[in-house]
Coordinates of C-alpha atoms in Angstrom, one line a residue:
M878 CA 36.7 165.3 -33.8
V879 CA 36.2 168.1 -31.2
G880 CA 38.3 171.1 -30.4
F881 CA 37.8 170.7 -26.5
D882 CA 34.7 172.9 -26.6
V883 CA 35.4 176.1 -25.0
R884 CA 31.9 176.7 -23.7
T885 CA 31.3 173.0 -22.7
L886 CA 32.0 173.4 -18.6
A887 CA 31.4 177.0 -18.3
C888 CA 28.4 177.0 -16.6
A889 CA 30.4 173.8 -14.4
I890 CA 33.2 175.8 -14.4
A891 CA 31.3 178.7 -12.7
L892 CA 29.6 176.4 -9.6
G893 CA 32.7 174.9 -9.3
L894 CA 34.1 177.7 -8.5
A895 CA 31.1 179.2 -6.0
L896 CA 32.3 176.0 -4.2
A897 CA 36.0 176.2 -4.7
A898 CA 37.9 176.6 -1.6
C899 CA 39.9 179.8 -3.9
G900 CA 41.2 181.3 -0.8
D901 CA 44.0 178.9 -0.8
D902 CA 48.1 181.6 -2.0
D903 CA 50.7 179.1 -3.0
G904 CA 53.1 181.8 -3.0
P905 CA 53.6 184.7 -5.5
V906 CA 54.1 183.3 -9.4
D907 CA 57.4 183.7 -11.6
L908 CA 56.2 185.3 -14.4
D909 CA 59.0 185.0 -16.7
A910 CA 58.8 181.1 -16.6
G911 CA 58.6 179.8 -19.0
L912 CA 57.0 176.7 -19.9
D913 CA 58.1 173.1 -19.2
A914 CA 61.2 172.1 -19.9
G915 CA 59.9 169.3 -22.3
A916 CA 59.6 171.9 -25.0
A917 CA 62.2 174.0 -24.4
D918 CA 65.0 171.1 -25.0
A919 CA 63.0 169.4 -27.9
G920 CA 66.3 169.5 -29.6
R921 CA 65.6 171.9 -32.6
D922 CA 66.2 175.9 -33.2
A923 CA 63.8 179.0 -33.3
S924 CA 62.8 177.9 -36.9
W925 CA 62.8 173.7 -37.5
P926 CA 61.8 171.4 -35.4
D927 CA 64.1 168.8 -36.8
G928 CA 66.6 171.2 -35.9
G929 CA 67.1 172.3 -40.1
P930 CA 68.2 172.3 -42.6
P931 CA 65.5 171.4 -43.8
D932 CA 66.3 168.3 -45.1
P933 CA 63.3 166.4 -48.2
V934 CA 60.8 163.2 -45.5
T935 CA 60.1 160.8 -47.3
F936 CA 57.5 158.4 -45.9
P937 CA 57.3 154.6 -46.9
E938 CA 54.1 153.0 -48.1
I939 CA 50.9 152.0 -46.0
G940 CA 51.4 148.6 -44.0
P941 CA 49.2 147.1 -40.9
L942 CA 48.4 148.9 -37.7
A943 CA 48.8 146.2 -35.1
G944 CA 51.4 144.1 -35.8
D945 CA 54.7 144.3 -36.0
E946 CA 54.5 143.6 -40.0
G947 CA 53.4 147.2 -39.7
E948 CA 56.1 148.7 -38.3
G949 CA 58.0 151.5 -40.0
S950 CA 54.9 152.2 -43.0
F951 CA 53.5 155.3 -43.5
R952 CA 49.6 156.4 -44.3
F953 CA 48.2 159.1 -45.6
G954 CA 44.3 159.2 -44.2
V955 CA 41.6 161.7 -44.0
A956 CA 38.3 161.3 -41.6
T957 CA 35.1 162.4 -41.3
A958 CA 31.9 161.3 -38.8
A959 CA 28.6 160.7 -39.9
T960 CA 26.6 163.0 -38.0
Q961 CA 29.1 165.8 -39.1
I962 CA 28.4 165.1 -42.8
E963 CA 25.7 163.1 -43.0
D964 CA 21.4 164.0 -44.4
M965 CA 18.5 163.0 -43.7
N966 CA 19.3 162.1 -39.8
P967 CA 17.1 162.9 -38.2
S968 CA 17.4 159.6 -35.5
T969 CA 20.1 160.8 -33.6
D970 CA 20.1 162.7 -30.7
W971 CA 21.5 165.0 -32.0
Y972 CA 19.1 165.5 -34.4
A973 CA 16.6 165.9 -31.4
F974 CA 18.7 168.4 -29.7
T975 CA 19.4 170.7 -32.3
A976 CA 16.4 170.4 -34.5
P977 CA 13.5 173.7 -33.6
T978 CA 11.5 173.1 -30.8
S979 CA 8.5 173.7 -33.9
E980 CA 9.7 170.7 -34.7
G981 CA 9.6 168.6 -31.7
G982 CA 13.3 169.4 -31.0
L983 CA 15.3 171.4 -27.9
G984 CA 16.4 174.0 -30.3
R985 CA 19.9 173.5 -28.8
G986 CA 22.4 175.6 -30.8
T987 CA 22.9 175.8 -34.3
F988 CA 20.2 173.0 -35.7
V989 CA 22.4 170.0 -37.7
G990 CA 19.4 169.3 -40.2
D991 CA 21.2 168.2 -43.9
A992 CA 24.5 168.9 -43.1
V993 CA 27.0 168.5 -45.9
R994 CA 25.3 166.2 -47.8
G995 CA 27.7 163.8 -47.2
Y996 CA 24.7 160.5 -47.3
T997 CA 23.9 161.8 -50.5
N998 CA 26.7 162.6 -52.0
A999 CA 29.1 159.5 -50.2
V1000 CA 30.1 157.6 -53.2
A1001 CA 30.8 160.6 -55.2
D1002 CA 32.9 162.0 -52.6
V1003 CA 35.4 159.0 -52.9
A1004 CA 36.7 160.9 -56.0
L1005 CA 38.1 163.5 -53.7
L1006 CA 39.8 161.1 -51.8
E1007 CA 41.0 160.0 -54.9
Q1008 CA 41.8 163.6 -56.0
I1009 CA 44.2 164.1 -52.9
H1010 CA 45.9 160.2 -53.7
V1011 CA 44.5 159.6 -50.4
D1012 CA 45.7 155.9 -48.9
S1013 CA 43.0 155.6 -46.5
Y1014 CA 39.6 157.0 -45.0
R1015 CA 38.4 156.9 -41.9
F1016 CA 34.7 157.2 -41.5
S1017 CA 31.6 156.5 -39.3
V1018 CA 28.5 154.4 -39.4
E1019 CA 25.3 155.9 -38.3
W1020 CA 24.1 153.9 -35.4
A1021 CA 20.9 155.6 -35.1
R1022 CA 20.6 155.5 -38.9
V1023 CA 21.0 151.4 -38.9
E1024 CA 19.3 150.7 -35.6
P1025 CA 16.5 153.3 -35.3
Q1026 CA 14.8 152.1 -32.9
R1027 CA 16.4 148.8 -30.8
D1028 CA 17.0 146.4 -32.5
Q1029 CA 14.9 146.9 -35.9
V1030 CA 17.7 147.2 -38.7
D1031 CA 17.2 149.4 -41.5
E1032 CA 18.9 147.3 -44.4
D1033 CA 18.9 150.1 -46.9
A1034 CA 21.4 151.9 -44.4
L1035 CA 23.3 148.8 -44.1
A1036 CA 23.4 148.8 -48.5
H1037 CA 24.3 152.2 -48.5
Y1038 CA 27.1 152.1 -46.9
S1039 CA 28.3 148.7 -48.0
A1040 CA 28.1 150.6 -51.4
L1041 CA 30.6 152.9 -50.5
L1042 CA 32.6 150.4 -49.3
D1043 CA 32.7 149.1 -52.6
A1044 CA 33.7 152.2 -54.2
L1045 CA 36.6 152.9 -51.8
V1046 CA 37.5 149.1 -52.7
T1047 CA 37.5 149.6 -56.3
A1048 CA 39.5 152.8 -55.6
G1049 CA 42.2 151.1 -54.0
I1050 CA 41.4 153.0 -51.1
R1051 CA 41.4 151.3 -47.4
P1052 CA 38.7 152.2 -45.4
M1053 CA 38.5 152.7 -41.3
I1054 CA 34.9 152.2 -39.6
T1055 CA 34.3 154.3 -36.8
V1056 CA 31.7 152.9 -34.7
H1057 CA 30.9 155.6 -32.0
H1058 CA 32.0 159.0 -32.9
F1059 CA 30.1 161.6 -30.5
S1060 CA 27.0 160.2 -31.6
N1061 CA 23.5 158.2 -30.6
P1062 CA 19.9 156.5 -31.1
T1063 CA 17.5 158.6 -29.0
W1064 CA 16.6 155.3 -27.8
V1065 CA 19.9 155.1 -25.7
D1066 CA 19.0 158.2 -23.7
D1067 CA 17.1 160.7 -25.4
P1068 CA 18.0 164.7 -24.6
R1069 CA 14.2 165.7 -24.3
R1070 CA 14.0 164.1 -21.3
D1071 CA 14.5 164.3 -17.5
P1072 CA 16.9 161.4 -16.1
D1073 CA 15.1 161.6 -12.8
D1074 CA 12.3 160.3 -14.9
C1075 CA 14.1 157.0 -15.6
T1076 CA 12.0 155.2 -13.7
G1077 CA 8.6 152.4 -13.8
A1078 CA 9.1 150.7 -17.3
F1079 CA 12.3 152.5 -17.7
P1080 CA 14.3 151.5 -18.9
N1081 CA 13.1 149.8 -21.9
D1082 CA 13.5 149.5 -25.9
E1083 CA 12.3 152.5 -25.3
W1084 CA 14.7 154.2 -24.0
L1085 CA 17.3 152.8 -21.4
C1086 CA 18.1 156.0 -19.6
G1087 CA 21.8 156.1 -21.3
F1088 CA 25.2 155.3 -19.9
G1089 CA 25.8 155.1 -16.4
H1090 CA 22.6 153.8 -14.9
P1091 CA 22.0 150.9 -13.0
T1092 CA 20.2 148.7 -15.0
G1093 CA 20.2 150.7 -18.9
G1094 CA 24.0 151.0 -18.8
A1095 CA 24.9 147.4 -19.3
Q1096 CA 22.2 147.2 -21.8
I1097 CA 23.5 150.4 -23.6
V1098 CA 27.4 148.2 -23.6
E1099 CA 25.4 145.2 -25.1
E1100 CA 24.0 146.8 -27.5
I1101 CA 26.5 148.6 -28.8
G1102 CA 28.6 145.6 -29.1
E1103 CA 25.6 143.5 -31.0
H1104 CA 26.0 146.6 -33.4
A1105 CA 29.7 146.1 -33.4
C1106 CA 29.2 142.5 -34.5
R1107 CA 26.1 142.7 -37.1
L1108 CA 29.2 145.8 -38.7
A1109 CA 31.8 143.7 -38.7
E1110 CA 29.6 140.5 -40.0
E1111 CA 28.8 143.2 -43.3
Y1112 CA 31.5 145.0 -43.7
G1113 CA 35.0 142.8 -42.4
D1114 CA 34.5 141.5 -45.9
R1115 CA 36.2 144.6 -47.0
V1116 CA 37.3 146.2 -43.4
D1117 CA 39.9 145.0 -41.1
E1118 CA 40.7 148.4 -38.9
W1119 CA 37.7 150.0 -36.6
G1120 CA 38.2 152.6 -33.8
S1121 CA 35.8 151.5 -31.0
I1122 CA 34.0 155.6 -29.2
N1123 CA 35.2 158.2 -30.3
E1124 CA 37.4 161.1 -28.2
P1125 CA 35.6 159.3 -25.6
V1126 CA 36.9 161.8 -22.6
N1127 CA 35.9 164.5 -24.3
Y1128 CA 32.5 163.1 -25.1
L1129 CA 31.6 161.6 -21.7
F1130 CA 33.0 165.2 -20.4
A1131 CA 30.7 167.3 -22.8
S1132 CA 27.7 165.1 -22.4
Y1133 CA 27.8 163.7 -19.3
G1134 CA 30.2 165.4 -17.0
A1135 CA 28.8 169.4 -17.5
G1136 CA 25.7 169.4 -19.3
G1137 CA 27.0 171.3 -21.9
Q1138 CA 26.7 171.3 -25.6
F1139 CA 26.6 167.8 -26.3
P1140 CA 23.3 165.3 -25.5
P1141 CA 22.0 164.6 -23.4
A1142 CA 23.8 167.4 -22.2
R1143 CA 24.0 166.1 -18.4
S1144 CA 26.4 167.4 -15.3
Y1145 CA 27.3 165.1 -12.2
V1146 CA 31.2 165.7 -12.4
L1147 CA 30.5 168.7 -9.9
S1148 CA 26.6 167.0 -8.8
D1149 CA 27.6 162.8 -8.9
F1150 CA 31.0 162.6 -9.5
P1151 CA 30.3 158.2 -8.3
Y1152 CA 28.0 158.7 -10.7
F1153 CA 30.0 159.8 -13.7
M1154 CA 33.1 157.8 -12.5
N1155 CA 30.5 154.9 -13.4
I1156 CA 29.3 156.1 -17.1
V1157 CA 33.2 156.1 -17.6
R1158 CA 32.8 152.7 -16.4
D1159 CA 30.6 152.0 -18.7
A1160 CA 31.9 153.8 -21.6
I1161 CA 35.5 151.4 -21.6
R1162 CA 33.2 148.2 -21.2
A1163 CA 31.5 149.8 -24.5
H1164 CA 35.1 149.4 -25.9
V1165 CA 35.7 146.3 -24.8
A1166 CA 32.5 144.3 -26.3
I1167 CA 33.6 146.3 -29.5
Y1168 CA 36.7 145.5 -29.4
D1169 CA 35.1 141.4 -28.7
A1170 CA 32.4 141.6 -30.6
I1171 CA 34.5 142.6 -33.7
K1172 CA 37.4 140.3 -33.6
R1173 CA 34.9 137.9 -32.9
C1174 CA 32.6 138.8 -36.0
D1175 CA 34.9 140.2 -38.2
T1176 CA 36.4 136.3 -39.8
V1177 CA 37.8 137.2 -43.1
D1178 CA 41.0 139.0 -43.5
A1179 CA 40.4 141.5 -46.0
D1180 CA 44.2 143.5 -46.4
G1181 CA 45.8 140.0 -46.4
D1182 CA 48.8 141.1 -43.2
G1183 CA 47.2 137.8 -41.2
A1184 CA 44.2 139.6 -38.7
N1185 CA 41.0 139.6 -39.5
A1186 CA 40.5 143.1 -37.3
S1187 CA 42.7 145.4 -35.6
I1188 CA 40.6 147.8 -33.3
G1189 CA 41.8 150.6 -31.4
I1190 CA 40.3 154.2 -29.7
P1191 CA 41.0 157.9 -31.7
L1192 CA 41.9 159.3 -28.3
S1193 CA 42.1 163.6 -28.0
V1194 CA 44.8 165.2 -26.7
A1195 CA 46.4 168.3 -26.0
Y1196 CA 49.4 170.1 -25.0
W1197 CA 49.1 171.5 -20.7
T1198 CA 51.0 173.6 -20.2
P1199 CA 51.0 175.4 -16.2
A1200 CA 50.1 178.7 -16.2
R1201 CA 48.8 181.1 -12.9
G1202 CA 47.3 183.9 -13.2
G1203 CA 47.2 183.9 -17.6
Q1204 CA 51.0 183.7 -17.4
P1205 CA 53.6 180.2 -17.4
S1206 CA 54.0 178.7 -14.3
D1207 CA 56.7 177.2 -12.4
L1208 CA 54.5 176.3 -9.3
E1209 CA 55.0 172.9 -8.3
A1210 CA 51.4 173.1 -7.4
D1211 CA 50.7 174.2 -11.0
V1212 CA 52.8 171.7 -12.2
A1213 CA 50.8 168.6 -10.8
A1214 CA 48.1 169.6 -11.8
T1215 CA 49.4 169.4 -15.5
E1216 CA 50.2 166.1 -14.8
R1217 CA 46.6 165.8 -13.1
M1218 CA 45.1 166.8 -16.3
T1219 CA 47.7 164.7 -19.2
Y1220 CA 46.8 161.7 -16.3
V1221 CA 43.2 162.3 -17.1
Y1222 CA 43.3 163.1 -20.6
H1223 CA 46.1 161.4 -22.3
Y1224 CA 46.7 157.9 -19.9
L1225 CA 43.6 157.2 -18.3
L1226 CA 42.0 155.2 -20.6
V1227 CA 44.6 153.4 -22.1
D1228 CA 46.1 152.4 -18.5
S1229 CA 43.1 150.4 -17.7
L1230 CA 42.9 149.0 -21.2
R1231 CA 46.1 147.8 -20.9
N1232 CA 46.1 146.8 -17.5
G1233 CA 42.9 145.6 -16.9
T1234 CA 42.5 148.3 -14.1
F1235 CA 40.3 151.1 -13.3
D1236 CA 41.4 154.3 -11.2
P1237 CA 38.5 155.7 -9.6
D1238 CA 39.7 158.1 -8.0
L1239 CA 41.5 159.8 -10.4
D1240 CA 44.9 158.8 -8.4
G1241 CA 47.1 157.9 -10.7
T1242 CA 46.3 154.5 -9.7
G1243 CA 44.9 152.1 -10.9
D1244 CA 43.7 149.8 -7.6
E1245 CA 40.7 148.3 -9.2
A1246 CA 41.2 145.5 -10.7
Q1247 CA 39.2 144.7 -14.2
P1248 CA 41.1 141.4 -15.5
T1249 CA 38.6 141.9 -19.0
W1250 CA 40.0 145.0 -20.0
A1251 CA 42.8 144.0 -20.1
G1252 CA 45.1 143.5 -23.2
K1253 CA 41.8 145.2 -25.6
L1254 CA 44.0 147.5 -27.5
D1255 CA 45.3 146.9 -31.0
W1256 CA 47.0 150.1 -31.5
L1257 CA 46.2 154.5 -30.5
G1258 CA 45.5 156.8 -32.6
V1259 CA 46.2 160.4 -31.3
Q1260 CA 44.0 163.1 -32.6
Y1261 CA 45.5 167.1 -31.7
Y1262 CA 44.8 170.3 -32.1
F1263 CA 45.5 172.7 -29.3
R1264 CA 47.7 173.7 -26.1
A1265 CA 46.4 175.3 -23.4
G1266 CA 47.1 176.4 -19.7
V1267 CA 46.4 174.2 -16.7
T1268 CA 46.1 176.2 -13.2
A1269 CA 45.8 174.5 -9.9
Q1270 CA 44.4 177.6 -8.0
P1271 CA 41.4 177.8 -8.4
A1272 CA 39.7 174.4 -8.8
A1273 CA 36.9 174.5 -10.5
L1274 CA 37.2 170.9 -10.9
R1275 CA 37.6 169.9 -7.7
P1276 CA 37.9 166.6 -8.1
L1277 CA 40.9 166.5 -10.0
G1278 CA 42.2 169.6 -8.1
L1279 CA 42.5 172.1 -11.4
T1280 CA 41.2 174.3 -13.8
P1281 CA 42.1 174.3 -17.2
C1282 CA 42.0 176.8 -20.3
F1283 CA 38.7 177.2 -21.4
A1284 CA 38.6 181.2 -22.7
A1285 CA 34.8 181.8 -22.6
L1286 CA 35.5 182.2 -18.4
D1287 CA 39.1 182.4 -17.7
F1288 CA 40.4 182.4 -14.5
G1289 CA 43.7 182.1 -14.9
A1290 CA 44.7 179.3 -17.1
C1291 CA 44.5 180.9 -20.0
L1292 CA 47.9 181.9 -21.8
D1293 CA 48.4 184.1 -24.6
P1294 CA 49.4 182.5 -27.7
I1295 CA 53.4 182.1 -28.4
D1296 CA 52.8 183.6 -32.0
D1297 CA 49.2 185.5 -32.9
T1298 CA 49.0 184.4 -36.0
H1299 CA 48.3 180.5 -34.2
W1300 CA 45.2 181.8 -33.1
I1301 CA 42.4 180.0 -33.9
P1302 CA 39.6 182.6 -33.7
A1303 CA 36.3 180.0 -34.9
M1304 CA 37.9 177.9 -32.2
R1305 CA 38.6 179.7 -29.5
Y1306 CA 42.4 177.9 -28.9
E1307 CA 45.8 178.3 -30.0
Y1308 CA 47.4 175.6 -32.4
W1309 CA 50.8 175.2 -31.5
E1310 CA 53.3 172.7 -33.9
P1311 CA 55.4 171.3 -31.3
G1312 CA 52.4 169.8 -28.9
L1313 CA 52.1 167.2 -31.2
G1314 CA 55.4 165.8 -31.4
E1315 CA 55.9 166.0 -27.8
I1316 CA 52.7 164.1 -27.3
L1317 CA 53.8 161.9 -29.5
L1318 CA 57.6 161.5 -27.9
A1319 CA 56.0 161.4 -24.2
M1320 CA 53.6 158.4 -25.5
G1321 CA 56.1 156.3 -27.0
E1322 CA 58.2 156.2 -23.5
R1323 CA 54.8 155.6 -21.9
W1324 CA 53.9 152.5 -24.3
P1325 CA 56.5 151.9 -26.4
D1326 CA 54.9 148.4 -28.3
L1327 CA 51.8 149.9 -29.0
P1328 CA 51.6 151.5 -32.8
L1329 CA 50.0 154.8 -32.9
V1330 CA 48.6 156.9 -35.6
V1331 CA 47.3 160.6 -36.0
T1332 CA 43.8 160.1 -36.2
E1333 CA 42.9 163.4 -36.8
A1334 CA 45.1 166.8 -36.5
G1335 CA 43.7 169.9 -38.8
I1336 CA 42.6 173.7 -38.9
S1337 CA 40.0 175.4 -39.1
T1338 CA 40.2 178.8 -41.2
E1339 CA 39.0 180.7 -43.8
V1340 CA 42.5 180.5 -45.4
G1341 CA 44.2 178.0 -47.9
R1342 CA 47.6 178.3 -47.6
R1343 CA 46.9 178.4 -43.6
R1344 CA 45.7 174.8 -44.0
A1345 CA 48.8 174.2 -46.2
E1346 CA 51.2 175.5 -43.2
N1347 CA 49.3 173.3 -41.4
V1348 CA 49.3 170.1 -42.9
V1349 CA 53.1 170.5 -43.7
R1350 CA 53.9 171.7 -40.1
T1351 CA 51.9 168.6 -38.5
L1352 CA 53.9 166.0 -41.3
E1353 CA 56.7 167.5 -39.7
Q1354 CA 56.2 166.9 -36.1
I1355 CA 54.9 163.3 -36.7
A1356 CA 58.6 163.1 -38.6
R1357 CA 60.1 164.3 -36.1
A1358 CA 58.5 161.7 -33.7
R1359 CA 59.7 158.9 -36.3
A1360 CA 63.1 160.0 -36.7
A1361 CA 63.5 159.4 -32.9
G1362 CA 62.1 155.5 -32.3
V1363 CA 58.2 155.7 -31.9
D1364 CA 55.9 153.4 -33.7
V1365 CA 53.9 156.3 -36.0
R1366 CA 52.0 154.5 -38.3
G1367 CA 49.7 157.5 -40.0
Y1368 CA 48.1 161.0 -40.8
Y1369 CA 44.6 161.4 -40.9
H1370 CA 44.3 164.9 -41.5
W1371 CA 40.9 166.1 -40.3
S1372 CA 38.9 166.7 -42.3
L1373 CA 37.5 166.0 -46.0
M1374 CA 35.4 167.9 -46.1
D1375 CA 33.6 171.7 -44.2
N1376 CA 30.9 169.8 -41.4
F1377 CA 28.9 170.6 -39.2
E1378 CA 31.5 170.9 -35.6
W1379 CA 29.2 170.0 -32.5
A1380 CA 28.7 173.1 -30.3
E1381 CA 30.2 175.5 -32.6
G1382 CA 27.8 174.5 -35.6
Y1383 CA 28.7 175.3 -39.2
E1384 CA 31.4 178.8 -38.3
P1385 CA 34.5 176.5 -38.2
R1386 CA 36.0 175.5 -41.8
F1387 CA 38.4 172.4 -41.1
G1388 CA 37.7 171.0 -44.6
L1389 CA 40.9 169.6 -47.5
F1390 CA 37.1 170.8 -49.9
R1391 CA 34.9 173.9 -48.9
V1392 CA 31.9 172.8 -49.2
D1393 CA 28.9 175.5 -49.8
R1394 CA 25.8 174.9 -47.8
T1395 CA 23.7 176.5 -51.3
G1396 CA 22.5 174.4 -54.1
D1397 CA 24.1 171.5 -55.0
Y1398 CA 26.4 171.8 -52.1
P1399 CA 29.5 171.8 -54.2
R1400 CA 32.8 171.0 -52.4
T1401 CA 35.8 173.0 -53.6
I1402 CA 39.4 171.8 -53.5
T1403 CA 41.7 173.8 -51.2
E1404 CA 45.5 175.0 -51.1
G1405 CA 45.4 172.7 -48.1
G1406 CA 43.8 170.2 -50.0
T1407 CA 46.0 170.2 -53.1
V1408 CA 49.4 170.5 -51.1
Y1409 CA 48.6 167.3 -49.0
G1410 CA 47.7 165.4 -52.8
E1411 CA 50.9 166.3 -53.7
I1412 CA 53.0 164.7 -50.1
A1413 CA 50.2 161.8 -50.3
E1414 CA 51.0 160.9 -53.8
S1415 CA 55.1 161.4 -54.0
R1416 CA 54.9 160.8 -50.2
E1417 CA 57.8 163.5 -50.0
L1418 CA 57.4 166.6 -47.7
T1419 CA 59.6 168.2 -50.4
M1420 CA 62.5 171.5 -49.1
Q1421 CA 60.1 173.1 -51.5
Q1422 CA 57.1 173.0 -49.5
R1423 CA 58.8 173.1 -45.9
L1424 CA 60.3 176.3 -46.7
E1425 CA 57.1 177.4 -48.2
Y1426 CA 54.9 176.3 -45.7
G1427 CA 56.6 174.2 -42.6
G1428 CA 58.5 175.6 -40.1
L1429 CA 57.9 176.7 -36.3
G1430 CA 57.6 180.4 -37.5
P1431 CA 54.3 182.5 -37.6
M1432 CA 51.9 181.3 -40.0
T1433 CA 49.7 183.3 -42.8
P1434 CA 46.8 185.4 -40.7
E1435 CA 43.6 184.8 -40.7
P1436 CA 41.9 187.8 -41.3
A1437 CA 41.0 189.7 -39.2
H1438 CA 41.2 187.5 -35.9
A1439 CA 41.7 188.4 -32.4
P1440 CA 43.8 185.8 -29.6

């Protein structure tokens, strides 16, 4: 998961503002302008997303993620990622990026270290999944652990994940594997190396020089396809559901676009935009390589639904809304900027994979033919956390002609939360319940034949009741979209347990289980975990739960929060 780290683009935005023509004036701003019509006309009153009263909501049994047989089904799940929870993981780029300089790392941010010892405790943690009665568990297999050096496979690592899968199958919990979740082996692109040094003998087995490199990029795509095939051959007898690349837009922007908080910390959006778009092409090619490899190498129908494998993309989404000068805006320029941001963030990659096209200048038209990409998407994951503003003036991201809200550097795109209790201090953004429903409705309208599943949604909080409110309100928004005919087939809460939240370190707590990172790293269920378990076990969101935790009103406050 990534909650679109507000510090990731701070330096890039500052530079962008220095380069942008900021003197243009689009006219006076209506400071009383409301949110866009989609939020105002959603067919609900001020209290309940479905217009009330808060009737019980029942959820059917789990079914296939793709295909007609799964339509109408629903699954309850939770998600984690390997780098965020696993100990003994020194071959990843994140380990090199965050390790102290005295240990050969770059010392950037919080050292990931042993995370929450999710590798040592992987099989034991299956009991947590059983405790909350989930249908499915989404997790990633660490590429750097399986292949710490290029073409050298660690059989013990493969056996470890196999044992985890056996435990899940025994517990009756359906696994979903994410092939790539924000981390790479250091031989893909070592953050300790300067990209200008990728000459002479490079790229080679020691360093492929990263996505986008004229020769190394293609080799990385080939390697990730081989890795995906290996996973499918090893685990396809127990796994039919696969995610390719987690949140590709966030990942590419934070690692290669703005040089922020993700390794390898390159900055091409402002310095070399055509090169950055080559990186985007490589990422889409990597998804296609994963898709083709799994379809070819997973030869067993593990769940008996008639398909050996279904592959999707877990895509980050946000509710973007027009802003100007720190206020909601209805100016045509800001509305258009918000539409461009939504297109790039939500639609660009999916349209590329459905249509076999690419939009290199981000003008909304896929005019570059990529026929080998067409139809390489079986389902779409939706990952929602926040609402944020977008302004056309100033336009720090010049290729898009806009600036999105980044709380660390507020250039007029950031809005006050509609309700102060919805501010998430550890992540510095606003949780806004209706955003998820609005996005699901919009995606259902754009792609009515594409199954959707909420592969992440959650909240960083120290308050168990607040987490329970997030769980119930997320399910209310999903139920609202399903009632409108959108094919939403499940919900994976982020996260099973507290973890390493990338650039934000260990301060944010997203877990249904709280982890004390001392001693044996004990896991303790939160009120959110208890409530989610009750809902998953009964497959019903009761009237009492909705009255106690649901709706659109104030949440239980976070102690000492400040919007």
